[in-house]
Amino acid sequence: MAEKQMNKIVISLHAEWHGFSSEILWGEKMDEDIYRIDSIPFFANDISLDDIVKVRIDKDKRLQYEKTISKGNYCTYRFFFDEDIKSKERKKYLDLLREYGDTEYYEAKNLYALSVSKQKVHELYKILNQLETDEVLNFEEGDCIP
């Protein structure tokens, strides 16, 4: 069985987006300039885990995201907890959300990214919306076309 060839792919962001100009995601090489996204984006919009993307090589020999060729089976949400929510409560809510997908945590920004399959997205959205109404967390859709 051949080992996956993983490479870093640079995704350009709007300069004002969370103070970063780019985000680096892992991608599995499928063809010369075609990759499958193999990480959950924190800042990039319109891209999710398992999307198939086309890249180009920039002047610094880095892989630059060019466009999405086909969407995978996942949606991405980002959220952060209200500062009044204590660690023990956060764990309870994270356990609940992890029933719907995988999460990643970006400590410097106290930001979570959640990847959820499109089959579970409507149910998860209701939960996130209720948690936001209850002032537990704030969330946004990073990429969600169920």
PDB file of N, CA and C in Angstrom, residues 12-116:
ATOM      1  N   SER A  12      -4.614  31.885   0.630  1.00  0.00           N
ATOM      2  CA  SER A  12      -4.582  33.330   0.868  1.00  0.00           C
ATOM      3  C   SER A  12      -5.888  33.778   1.504  1.00  0.00           C
ATOM      4  N   LEU A  13      -5.775  34.689   2.469  1.00  0.00           N
ATOM      5  CA  LEU A  13      -6.936  35.225   3.181  1.00  0.00           C
ATOM      6  C   LEU A  13      -7.010  36.729   2.963  1.00  0.00           C
ATOM      7  N   HIS A  14      -8.177  37.295   3.216  1.00  0.00           N
ATOM      8  CA  HIS A  14      -8.290  38.749   3.230  1.00  0.00           C
ATOM      9  C   HIS A  14      -7.417  39.252   4.369  1.00  0.00           C
ATOM     10  N   ALA A  15      -6.690  40.328   4.151  1.00  0.00           N
ATOM     11  CA  ALA A  15      -5.715  40.818   5.132  1.00  0.00           C
ATOM     12  C   ALA A  15      -6.318  41.062   6.512  1.00  0.00           C
ATOM     13  N   GLU A  16      -7.567  41.487   6.566  1.00  0.00           N
ATOM     14  CA  GLU A  16      -8.174  41.797   7.858  1.00  0.00           C
ATOM     15  C   GLU A  16      -8.742  40.567   8.562  1.00  0.00           C
ATOM     16  N   TRP A  17      -8.710  39.415   7.918  1.00  0.00           N
ATOM     17  CA  TRP A  17      -9.340  38.230   8.469  1.00  0.00           C
ATOM     18  C   TRP A  17      -8.532  37.671   9.630  1.00  0.00           C
ATOM     19  N   HIS A  18      -8.955  37.941  10.858  1.00  0.00           N
ATOM     20  CA  HIS A  18      -8.323  37.456  12.084  1.00  0.00           C
ATOM     21  C   HIS A  18      -6.843  37.833  12.162  1.00  0.00           C
ATOM     22  N   GLY A  19      -6.422  38.832  11.395  1.00  0.00           N
ATOM     23  CA  GLY A  19      -5.048  39.296  11.455  1.00  0.00           C
ATOM     24  C   GLY A  19      -4.042  38.436  10.708  1.00  0.00           C
ATOM     25  N   PHE A  20      -4.498  37.514   9.885  1.00  0.00           N
ATOM     26  CA  PHE A  20      -3.607  36.644   9.125  1.00  0.00           C
ATOM     27  C   PHE A  20      -3.814  36.868   7.633  1.00  0.00           C
ATOM     28  N   SER A  21      -2.739  36.782   6.875  1.00  0.00           N
ATOM     29  CA  SER A  21      -2.850  36.936   5.420  1.00  0.00           C
ATOM     30  C   SER A  21      -2.970  35.588   4.715  1.00  0.00           C
ATOM     31  N   SER A  22      -2.642  34.503   5.435  1.00  0.00           N
ATOM     32  CA  SER A  22      -2.754  33.177   4.830  1.00  0.00           C
ATOM     33  C   SER A  22      -2.934  32.115   5.912  1.00  0.00           C
ATOM     34  N   GLU A  23      -3.370  30.969   5.469  1.00  0.00           N
ATOM     35  CA  GLU A  23      -3.502  29.800   6.338  1.00  0.00           C
ATOM     36  C   GLU A  23      -2.892  28.615   5.596  1.00  0.00           C
ATOM     37  N   ILE A  24      -2.244  27.744   6.324  1.00  0.00           N
ATOM     38  CA  ILE A  24      -1.638  26.565   5.707  1.00  0.00           C
ATOM     39  C   ILE A  24      -2.439  25.330   6.104  1.00  0.00           C
ATOM     40  N   LEU A  25      -2.866  24.582   5.100  1.00  0.00           N
ATOM     41  CA  LEU A  25      -3.609  23.346   5.312  1.00  0.00           C
ATOM     42  C   LEU A  25      -2.813  22.179   4.739  1.00  0.00           C
ATOM     43  N   TRP A  26      -3.015  21.008   5.302  1.00  0.00           N
ATOM     44  CA  TRP A  26      -2.407  19.806   4.748  1.00  0.00           C
ATOM     45  C   TRP A  26      -3.259  19.300   3.597  1.00  0.00           C
ATOM     46  N   GLY A  27      -2.578  18.815   2.575  1.00  0.00           N
ATOM     47  CA  GLY A  27      -3.268  18.229   1.441  1.00  0.00           C
ATOM     48  C   GLY A  27      -2.592  16.941   1.003  1.00  0.00           C
ATOM     49  N   GLU A  28      -3.397  15.989   0.591  1.00  0.00           N
ATOM     50  CA  GLU A  28      -2.885  14.724   0.064  1.00  0.00           C
ATOM     51  C   GLU A  28      -2.819  14.828  -1.455  1.00  0.00           C
ATOM     52  N   LYS A  29      -1.648  14.569  -2.009  1.00  0.00           N
ATOM     53  CA  LYS A  29      -1.462  14.673  -3.454  1.00  0.00           C
ATOM     54  C   LYS A  29      -2.264  13.589  -4.166  1.00  0.00           C
ATOM     55  N   MET A  30      -3.078  14.014  -5.129  1.00  0.00           N
ATOM     56  CA  MET A  30      -3.887  13.095  -5.921  1.00  0.00           C
ATOM     57  C   MET A  30      -3.349  13.000  -7.353  1.00  0.00           C
ATOM     58  N   ASP A  31      -2.820  14.129  -7.833  1.00  0.00           N
ATOM     59  CA  ASP A  31      -2.274  14.235  -9.184  1.00  0.00           C
ATOM     60  C   ASP A  31      -1.259  15.381  -9.147  1.00  0.00           C
ATOM     61  N   GLU A  32      -0.685  15.726 -10.285  1.00  0.00           N
ATOM     62  CA  GLU A  32       0.373  16.734 -10.334  1.00  0.00           C
ATOM     63  C   GLU A  32       0.006  18.025  -9.590  1.00  0.00           C
ATOM     64  N   ASP A  33      -1.150  18.591  -9.874  1.00  0.00           N
ATOM     65  CA  ASP A  33      -1.555  19.844  -9.233  1.00  0.00           C
ATOM     66  C   ASP A  33      -2.911  19.726  -8.534  1.00  0.00           C
ATOM     67  N   ILE A  34      -3.290  18.510  -8.182  1.00  0.00           N
ATOM     68  CA  ILE A  34      -4.582  18.231  -7.550  1.00  0.00           C
ATOM     69  C   ILE A  34      -4.342  17.601  -6.172  1.00  0.00           C
ATOM     70  N   TYR A  35      -5.013  18.156  -5.159  1.00  0.00           N
ATOM     71  CA  TYR A  35      -4.851  17.691  -3.786  1.00  0.00           C
ATOM     72  C   TYR A  35      -6.204  17.553  -3.102  1.00  0.00           C
ATOM     73  N   ARG A  36      -6.250  16.654  -2.119  1.00  0.00           N
ATOM     74  CA  ARG A  36      -7.422  16.509  -1.251  1.00  0.00           C
ATOM     75  C   ARG A  36      -7.066  17.139   0.086  1.00  0.00           C
ATOM     76  N   ILE A  37      -7.881  18.091   0.539  1.00  0.00           N
ATOM     77  CA  ILE A  37      -7.626  18.770   1.808  1.00  0.00           C
ATOM     78  C   ILE A  37      -7.749  17.760   2.951  1.00  0.00           C
ATOM     79  N   ASP A  38      -6.714  17.738   3.813  1.00  0.00           N
ATOM     80  CA  ASP A  38      -6.656  16.752   4.889  1.00  0.00           C
ATOM     81  C   ASP A  38      -6.502  17.406   6.266  1.00  0.00           C
ATOM     82  N   SER A  39      -7.048  18.601   6.404  1.00  0.00           N
ATOM     83  CA  SER A  39      -7.074  19.264   7.709  1.00  0.00           C
ATOM     84  C   SER A  39      -8.286  20.191   7.764  1.00  0.00           C
ATOM     85  N   ILE A  40      -8.614  20.624   8.967  1.00  0.00           N
ATOM     86  CA  ILE A  40      -9.779  21.485   9.166  1.00  0.00           C
ATOM     87  C   ILE A  40      -9.306  22.937   9.172  1.00  0.00           C
ATOM     88  N   PRO A  41      -9.829  23.769   8.275  1.00  0.00           N
ATOM     89  CA  PRO A  41      -9.397  25.169   8.248  1.00  0.00           C
ATOM     90  C   PRO A  41      -9.936  25.973   9.435  1.00  0.00           C
ATOM     91  N   PHE A  42      -9.101  26.853   9.958  1.00  0.00           N
ATOM     92  CA  PHE A  42      -9.530  27.766  11.013  1.00  0.00           C
ATOM     93  C   PHE A  42     -10.036  29.080  10.443  1.00  0.00           C
ATOM     94  N   PHE A  43      -9.401  29.577   9.407  1.00  0.00           N
ATOM     95  CA  PHE A  43      -9.692  30.921   8.927  1.00  0.00           C
ATOM     96  C   PHE A  43     -10.209  30.966   7.493  1.00  0.00           C
ATOM     97  N   ALA A  44      -9.802  30.034   6.667  1.00  0.00           N
ATOM     98  CA  ALA A  44     -10.190  30.052   5.249  1.00  0.00           C
ATOM     99  C   ALA A  44     -11.681  29.763   5.103  1.00  0.00           C
ATOM    100  N   ASN A  45     -12.319  30.520   4.246  1.00  0.00           N
ATOM    101  CA  ASN A  45     -13.729  30.299   3.930  1.00  0.00           C
ATOM    102  C   ASN A  45     -13.847  29.463   2.666  1.00  0.00           C
ATOM    103  N   ASP A  46     -14.987  28.836   2.507  1.00  0.00           N
ATOM    104  CA  ASP A  46     -15.334  28.113   1.279  1.00  0.00           C
ATOM    105  C   ASP A  46     -14.426  26.923   0.980  1.00  0.00           C
ATOM    106  N   ILE A  47     -13.858  26.347   2.019  1.00  0.00           N
ATOM    107  CA  ILE A  47     -13.033  25.153   1.843  1.00  0.00           C
ATOM    108  C   ILE A  47     -13.157  24.302   3.107  1.00  0.00           C
ATOM    109  N   SER A  48     -13.223  22.989   2.928  1.00  0.00           N
ATOM    110  CA  SER A  48     -13.400  22.074   4.060  1.00  0.00           C
ATOM    111  C   SER A  48     -12.586  20.807   3.864  1.00  0.00           C
ATOM    112  N   LEU A  49     -12.526  20.032   4.922  1.00  0.00           N
ATOM    113  CA  LEU A  49     -11.900  18.717   4.902  1.00  0.00           C
ATOM    114  C   LEU A  49     -12.431  17.899   3.727  1.00  0.00           C
ATOM    115  N   ASP A  50     -11.556  17.214   3.037  1.00  0.00           N
ATOM    116  CA  ASP A  50     -11.859  16.316   1.909  1.00  0.00           C
ATOM    117  C   ASP A  50     -12.189  17.007   0.587  1.00  0.00           C
ATOM    118  N   ASP A  51     -12.194  18.343   0.543  1.00  0.00           N
ATOM    119  CA  ASP A  51     -12.395  19.018  -0.740  1.00  0.00           C
ATOM    120  C   ASP A  51     -11.219  18.694  -1.661  1.00  0.00           C
ATOM    121  N   ILE A  52     -11.496  18.600  -2.945  1.00  0.00           N
ATOM    122  CA  ILE A  52     -10.451  18.392  -3.951  1.00  0.00           C
ATOM    123  C   ILE A  52     -10.134  19.757  -4.553  1.00  0.00           C
ATOM    124  N   VAL A  53      -8.849  20.130  -4.505  1.00  0.00           N
ATOM    125  CA  VAL A  53      -8.450  21.468  -4.936  1.00  0.00           C
ATOM    126  C   VAL A  53      -7.324  21.411  -5.962  1.00  0.00           C
ATOM    127  N   LYS A  54      -7.264  22.474  -6.741  1.00  0.00           N
ATOM    128  CA  LYS A  54      -6.171  22.663  -7.699  1.00  0.00           C
ATOM    129  C   LYS A  54      -5.207  23.668  -7.083  1.00  0.00           C
ATOM    130  N   VAL A  55      -3.910  23.420  -7.234  1.00  0.00           N
ATOM    131  CA  VAL A  55      -2.884  24.307  -6.694  1.00  0.00           C
ATOM    132  C   VAL A  55      -1.936  24.738  -7.809  1.00  0.00           C
ATOM    133  N   ARG A  56      -1.165  25.760  -7.512  1.00  0.00           N
ATOM    134  CA  ARG A  56      -0.075  26.183  -8.389  1.00  0.00           C
ATOM    135  C   ARG A  56       1.153  26.383  -7.513  1.00  0.00           C
ATOM    136  N   ILE A  57       2.309  26.335  -8.107  1.00  0.00           N
ATOM    137  CA  ILE A  57       3.548  26.543  -7.361  1.00  0.00           C
ATOM    138  C   ILE A  57       3.931  28.008  -7.501  1.00  0.00           C
ATOM    139  N   ASP A  58       4.140  28.698  -6.365  1.00  0.00           N
ATOM    140  CA  ASP A  58       4.489  30.118  -6.420  1.00  0.00           C
ATOM    141  C   ASP A  58       6.001  30.293  -6.579  1.00  0.00           C
ATOM    142  N   LYS A  59       6.439  31.540  -6.621  1.00  0.00           N
ATOM    143  CA  LYS A  59       7.858  31.838  -6.851  1.00  0.00           C
ATOM    144  C   LYS A  59       8.765  31.310  -5.739  1.00  0.00           C
ATOM    145  N   ASP A  60       8.190  31.089  -4.554  1.00  0.00           N
ATOM    146  CA  ASP A  60       8.950  30.534  -3.432  1.00  0.00           C
ATOM    147  C   ASP A  60       8.837  29.013  -3.345  1.00  0.00           C
ATOM    148  N   LYS A  61       8.294  28.412  -4.401  1.00  0.00           N
ATOM    149  CA  LYS A  61       8.130  26.956  -4.508  1.00  0.00           C
ATOM    150  C   LYS A  61       7.137  26.382  -3.485  1.00  0.00           C
ATOM    151  N   ARG A  62       6.183  27.218  -3.078  1.00  0.00           N
ATOM    152  CA  ARG A  62       5.121  26.761  -2.181  1.00  0.00           C
ATOM    153  C   ARG A  62       3.879  26.451  -3.002  1.00  0.00           C
ATOM    154  N   LEU A  63       3.095  25.497  -2.517  1.00  0.00           N
ATOM    155  CA  LEU A  63       1.822  25.183  -3.170  1.00  0.00           C
ATOM    156  C   LEU A  63       0.789  26.217  -2.747  1.00  0.00           C
ATOM    157  N   GLN A  64       0.227  26.915  -3.723  1.00  0.00           N
ATOM    158  CA  GLN A  64      -0.794  27.933  -3.479  1.00  0.00           C
ATOM    159  C   GLN A  64      -2.139  27.414  -3.960  1.00  0.00           C
ATOM    160  N   TYR A  65      -3.139  27.511  -3.104  1.00  0.00           N
ATOM    161  CA  TYR A  65      -4.508  27.147  -3.481  1.00  0.00           C
ATOM    162  C   TYR A  65      -4.940  28.022  -4.649  1.00  0.00           C
ATOM    163  N   GLU A  66      -5.499  27.387  -5.671  1.00  0.00           N
ATOM    164  CA  GLU A  66      -5.999  28.116  -6.832  1.00  0.00           C
ATOM    165  C   GLU A  66      -7.522  28.088  -6.887  1.00  0.00           C
ATOM    166  N   LYS A  67      -8.108  26.878  -6.780  1.00  0.00           N
ATOM    167  CA  LYS A  67      -9.569  26.774  -6.806  1.00  0.00           C
ATOM    168  C   LYS A  67      -9.989  25.398  -6.303  1.00  0.00           C
ATOM    169  N   THR A  68     -11.265  25.325  -5.920  1.00  0.00           N
ATOM    170  CA  THR A  68     -11.845  24.051  -5.508  1.00  0.00           C
ATOM    171  C   THR A  68     -12.429  23.373  -6.729  1.00  0.00           C
ATOM    172  N   ILE A  69     -12.063  22.128  -6.932  1.00  0.00           N
ATOM    173  CA  ILE A  69     -12.557  21.361  -8.075  1.00  0.00           C
ATOM    174  C   ILE A  69     -13.839  20.635  -7.710  1.00  0.00           C
ATOM    175  N   SER A  70     -13.855  20.022  -6.530  1.00  0.00           N
ATOM    176  CA  SER A  70     -15.085  19.364  -6.070  1.00  0.00           C
ATOM    177  C   SER A  70     -15.136  19.401  -4.547  1.00  0.00           C
ATOM    178  N   LYS A  71     -16.352  19.507  -4.036  1.00  0.00           N
ATOM    179  CA  LYS A  71     -16.567  19.578  -2.599  1.00  0.00           C
ATOM    180  C   LYS A  71     -16.576  18.171  -2.010  1.00  0.00           C
ATOM    181  N   GLY A  72     -16.019  18.059  -0.818  1.00  0.00           N
ATOM    182  CA  GLY A  72     -16.053  16.800  -0.091  1.00  0.00           C
ATOM    183  C   GLY A  72     -17.380  16.654   0.630  1.00  0.00           C
ATOM    184  N   ASN A  73     -17.400  15.833   1.624  1.00  0.00           N
ATOM    185  CA  ASN A  73     -18.639  15.539   2.348  1.00  0.00           C
ATOM    186  C   ASN A  73     -18.727  16.285   3.679  1.00  0.00           C
ATOM    187  N   TYR A  74     -17.957  17.369   3.834  1.00  0.00           N
ATOM    188  CA  TYR A  74     -17.886  18.046   5.124  1.00  0.00           C
ATOM    189  C   TYR A  74     -18.184  19.532   5.022  1.00  0.00           C
ATOM    190  N   CYS A  75     -18.682  20.063   6.127  1.00  0.00           N
ATOM    191  CA  CYS A  75     -18.886  21.494   6.321  1.00  0.00           C
ATOM    192  C   CYS A  75     -17.987  21.923   7.479  1.00  0.00           C
ATOM    193  N   THR A  76     -17.628  23.192   7.506  1.00  0.00           N
ATOM    194  CA  THR A  76     -16.769  23.719   8.560  1.00  0.00           C
ATOM    195  C   THR A  76     -17.471  24.847   9.301  1.00  0.00           C
ATOM    196  N   TYR A  77     -17.458  24.753  10.610  1.00  0.00           N
ATOM    197  CA  TYR A  77     -17.936  25.829  11.478  1.00  0.00           C
ATOM    198  C   TYR A  77     -16.788  26.262  12.370  1.00  0.00           C
ATOM    199  N   ARG A  78     -16.795  27.540  12.746  1.00  0.00           N
ATOM    200  CA  ARG A  78     -15.827  28.059  13.709  1.00  0.00           C
ATOM    201  C   ARG A  78     -16.609  28.607  14.895  1.00  0.00           C
ATOM    202  N   PHE A  79     -16.054  28.441  16.080  1.00  0.00           N
ATOM    203  CA  PHE A  79     -16.734  28.989  17.249  1.00  0.00           C
ATOM    204  C   PHE A  79     -15.743  29.284  18.360  1.00  0.00           C
ATOM    205  N   PHE A  80     -16.159  30.159  19.240  1.00  0.00           N
ATOM    206  CA  PHE A  80     -15.407  30.398  20.464  1.00  0.00           C
ATOM    207  C   PHE A  80     -16.402  30.537  21.607  1.00  0.00           C
ATOM    208  N   PHE A  81     -15.964  30.121  22.779  1.00  0.00           N
ATOM    209  CA  PHE A  81     -16.824  30.156  23.950  1.00  0.00           C
ATOM    210  C   PHE A  81     -16.877  31.556  24.541  1.00  0.00           C
ATOM    211  N   ASP A  82     -18.017  31.896  25.122  1.00  0.00           N
ATOM    212  CA  ASP A  82     -18.145  33.117  25.898  1.00  0.00           C
ATOM    213  C   ASP A  82     -17.119  33.034  27.024  1.00  0.00           C
ATOM    214  N   GLU A  83     -16.499  34.141  27.351  1.00  0.00           N
ATOM    215  CA  GLU A  83     -15.428  34.106  28.361  1.00  0.00           C
ATOM    216  C   GLU A  83     -15.920  33.702  29.750  1.00  0.00           C
ATOM    217  N   ASP A  84     -17.225  33.778  30.004  1.00  0.00           N
ATOM    218  CA  ASP A  84     -17.772  33.361  31.300  1.00  0.00           C
ATOM    219  C   ASP A  84     -17.936  31.844  31.419  1.00  0.00           C
ATOM    220  N   ILE A  85     -17.789  31.126  30.320  1.00  0.00           N
ATOM    221  CA  ILE A  85     -17.957  29.672  30.341  1.00  0.00           C
ATOM    222  C   ILE A  85     -16.656  29.046  30.841  1.00  0.00           C
ATOM    223  N   LYS A  86     -16.739  28.367  31.963  1.00  0.00           N
ATOM    224  CA  LYS A  86     -15.564  27.781  32.615  1.00  0.00           C
ATOM    225  C   LYS A  86     -15.117  26.495  31.916  1.00  0.00           C
ATOM    226  N   SER A  87     -13.899  26.092  32.229  1.00  0.00           N
ATOM    227  CA  SER A  87     -13.264  24.939  31.588  1.00  0.00           C
ATOM    228  C   SER A  87     -14.108  23.665  31.667  1.00  0.00           C
ATOM    229  N   LYS A  88     -14.670  23.383  32.828  1.00  0.00           N
ATOM    230  CA  LYS A  88     -15.467  22.166  33.001  1.00  0.00           C
ATOM    231  C   LYS A  88     -16.705  22.194  32.101  1.00  0.00           C
ATOM    232  N   GLU A  89     -17.346  23.371  32.007  1.00  0.00           N
ATOM    233  CA  GLU A  89     -18.515  23.509  31.135  1.00  0.00           C
ATOM    234  C   GLU A  89     -18.109  23.374  29.668  1.00  0.00           C
ATOM    235  N   ARG A  90     -16.977  23.968  29.319  1.00  0.00           N
ATOM    236  CA  ARG A  90     -16.498  23.882  27.935  1.00  0.00           C
ATOM    237  C   ARG A  90     -16.324  22.430  27.518  1.00  0.00           C
ATOM    238  N   LYS A  91     -15.750  21.645  28.411  1.00  0.00           N
ATOM    239  CA  LYS A  91     -15.539  20.234  28.097  1.00  0.00           C
ATOM    240  C   LYS A  91     -16.868  19.548  27.805  1.00  0.00           C
ATOM    241  N   LYS A  92     -17.876  19.847  28.600  1.00  0.00           N
ATOM    242  CA  LYS A  92     -19.207  19.254  28.400  1.00  0.00           C
ATOM    243  C   LYS A  92     -19.751  19.630  27.015  1.00  0.00           C
ATOM    244  N   TYR A  93     -19.629  20.903  26.655  1.00  0.00           N
ATOM    245  CA  TYR A  93     -20.129  21.339  25.350  1.00  0.00           C
ATOM    246  C   TYR A  93     -19.294  20.767  24.205  1.00  0.00           C
ATOM    247  N   LEU A  94     -17.978  20.703  24.402  1.00  0.00           N
ATOM    248  CA  LEU A  94     -17.118  20.114  23.371  1.00  0.00           C
ATOM    249  C   LEU A  94     -17.448  18.646  23.153  1.00  0.00           C
ATOM    250  N   ASP A  95     -17.690  17.930  24.233  1.00  0.00           N
ATOM    251  CA  ASP A  95     -18.075  16.517  24.105  1.00  0.00           C
ATOM    252  C   ASP A  95     -19.353  16.386  23.289  1.00  0.00           C
ATOM    253  N   LEU A  96     -20.316  17.265  23.537  1.00  0.00           N
ATOM    254  CA  LEU A  96     -21.564  17.258  22.773  1.00  0.00           C
ATOM    255  C   LEU A  96     -21.289  17.528  21.294  1.00  0.00           C
ATOM    256  N   LEU A  97     -20.510  18.562  21.000  1.00  0.00           N
ATOM    257  CA  LEU A  97     -20.241  18.932  19.608  1.00  0.00           C
ATOM    258  C   LEU A  97     -19.414  17.871  18.890  1.00  0.00           C
ATOM    259  N   ARG A  98     -18.536  17.210  19.607  1.00  0.00           N
ATOM    260  CA  ARG A  98     -17.701  16.169  18.991  1.00  0.00           C
ATOM    261  C   ARG A  98     -18.503  14.933  18.593  1.00  0.00           C
ATOM    262  N   GLU A  99     -19.726  14.826  19.072  1.00  0.00           N
ATOM    263  CA  GLU A  99     -20.604  13.750  18.609  1.00  0.00           C
ATOM    264  C   GLU A  99     -20.991  13.960  17.143  1.00  0.00           C
ATOM    265  N   TYR A 100     -20.830  15.189  16.658  1.00  0.00           N
ATOM    266  CA  TYR A 100     -21.219  15.532  15.286  1.00  0.00           C
ATOM    267  C   TYR A 100     -20.036  15.639  14.339  1.00  0.00           C
ATOM    268  N   GLY A 101     -18.836  15.781  14.878  1.00  0.00           N
ATOM    269  CA  GLY A 101     -17.684  15.906  13.996  1.00  0.00           C
ATOM    270  C   GLY A 101     -16.397  16.076  14.777  1.00  0.00           C
ATOM    271  N   ASP A 102     -15.333  16.363  14.047  1.00  0.00           N
ATOM    272  CA  ASP A 102     -14.011  16.547  14.634  1.00  0.00           C
ATOM    273  C   ASP A 102     -13.765  18.021  14.902  1.00  0.00           C
ATOM    274  N   THR A 103     -13.064  18.307  15.998  1.00  0.00           N
ATOM    275  CA  THR A 103     -12.724  19.687  16.317  1.00  0.00           C
ATOM    276  C   THR A 103     -11.218  19.857  16.378  1.00  0.00           C
ATOM    277  N   GLU A 104     -10.790  21.062  16.088  1.00  0.00           N
ATOM    278  CA  GLU A 104      -9.404  21.487  16.253  1.00  0.00           C
ATOM    279  C   GLU A 104      -9.444  22.759  17.088  1.00  0.00           C
ATOM    280  N   TYR A 105      -8.372  23.037  17.829  1.00  0.00           N
ATOM    281  CA  TYR A 105      -8.332  24.200  18.705  1.00  0.00           C
ATOM    282  C   TYR A 105      -7.115  25.042  18.373  1.00  0.00           C
ATOM    283  N   TYR A 106      -7.333  26.349  18.201  1.00  0.00           N
ATOM    284  CA  TYR A 106      -6.252  27.299  17.951  1.00  0.00           C
ATOM    285  C   TYR A 106      -6.145  28.173  19.195  1.00  0.00           C
ATOM    286  N   GLU A 107      -5.210  27.826  20.068  1.00  0.00           N
ATOM    287  CA  GLU A 107      -5.134  28.432  21.394  1.00  0.00           C
ATOM    288  C   GLU A 107      -4.902  29.940  21.360  1.00  0.00           C
ATOM    289  N   ALA A 108      -4.058  30.423  20.478  1.00  0.00           N
ATOM    290  CA  ALA A 108      -3.730  31.848  20.449  1.00  0.00           C
ATOM    291  C   ALA A 108      -4.957  32.730  20.232  1.00  0.00           C
ATOM    292  N   LYS A 109      -5.938  32.221  19.537  1.00  0.00           N
ATOM    293  CA  LYS A 109      -7.160  32.991  19.273  1.00  0.00           C
ATOM    294  C   LYS A 109      -8.361  32.434  20.037  1.00  0.00           C
ATOM    295  N   ASN A 110      -8.143  31.408  20.865  1.00  0.00           N
ATOM    296  CA  ASN A 110      -9.237  30.754  21.601  1.00  0.00           C
ATOM    297  C   ASN A 110     -10.365  30.353  20.650  1.00  0.00           C
ATOM    298  N   LEU A 111      -9.975  29.815  19.523  1.00  0.00           N
ATOM    299  CA  LEU A 111     -10.901  29.518  18.436  1.00  0.00           C
ATOM    300  C   LEU A 111     -10.938  28.013  18.173  1.00  0.00           C
ATOM    301  N   TYR A 112     -12.125  27.502  17.948  1.00  0.00           N
ATOM    302  CA  TYR A 112     -12.318  26.101  17.593  1.00  0.00           C
ATOM    303  C   TYR A 112     -12.825  26.024  16.162  1.00  0.00           C
ATOM    304  N   ALA A 113     -12.398  25.000  15.462  1.00  0.00           N
ATOM    305  CA  ALA A 113     -12.929  24.697  14.133  1.00  0.00           C
ATOM    306  C   ALA A 113     -13.560  23.317  14.221  1.00  0.00           C
ATOM    307  N   LEU A 114     -14.722  23.176  13.624  1.00  0.00           N
ATOM    308  CA  LEU A 114     -15.485  21.936  13.700  1.00  0.00           C
ATOM    309  C   LEU A 114     -15.817  21.476  12.293  1.00  0.00           C
ATOM    310  N   SER A 115     -15.426  20.261  11.978  1.00  0.00           N
ATOM    311  CA  SER A 115     -15.738  19.656  10.688  1.00  0.00           C
ATOM    312  C   SER A 115     -16.848  18.647  10.900  1.00  0.00           C
ATOM    313  N   VAL A 116     -17.935  18.803  10.154  1.00  0.00           N
ATOM    314  CA  VAL A 116     -19.104  17.943  10.331  1.00  0.00           C
ATOM    315  C   VAL A 116     -19.561  17.427   8.973  1.00  0.00           C
TER     316      VAL A 116
END
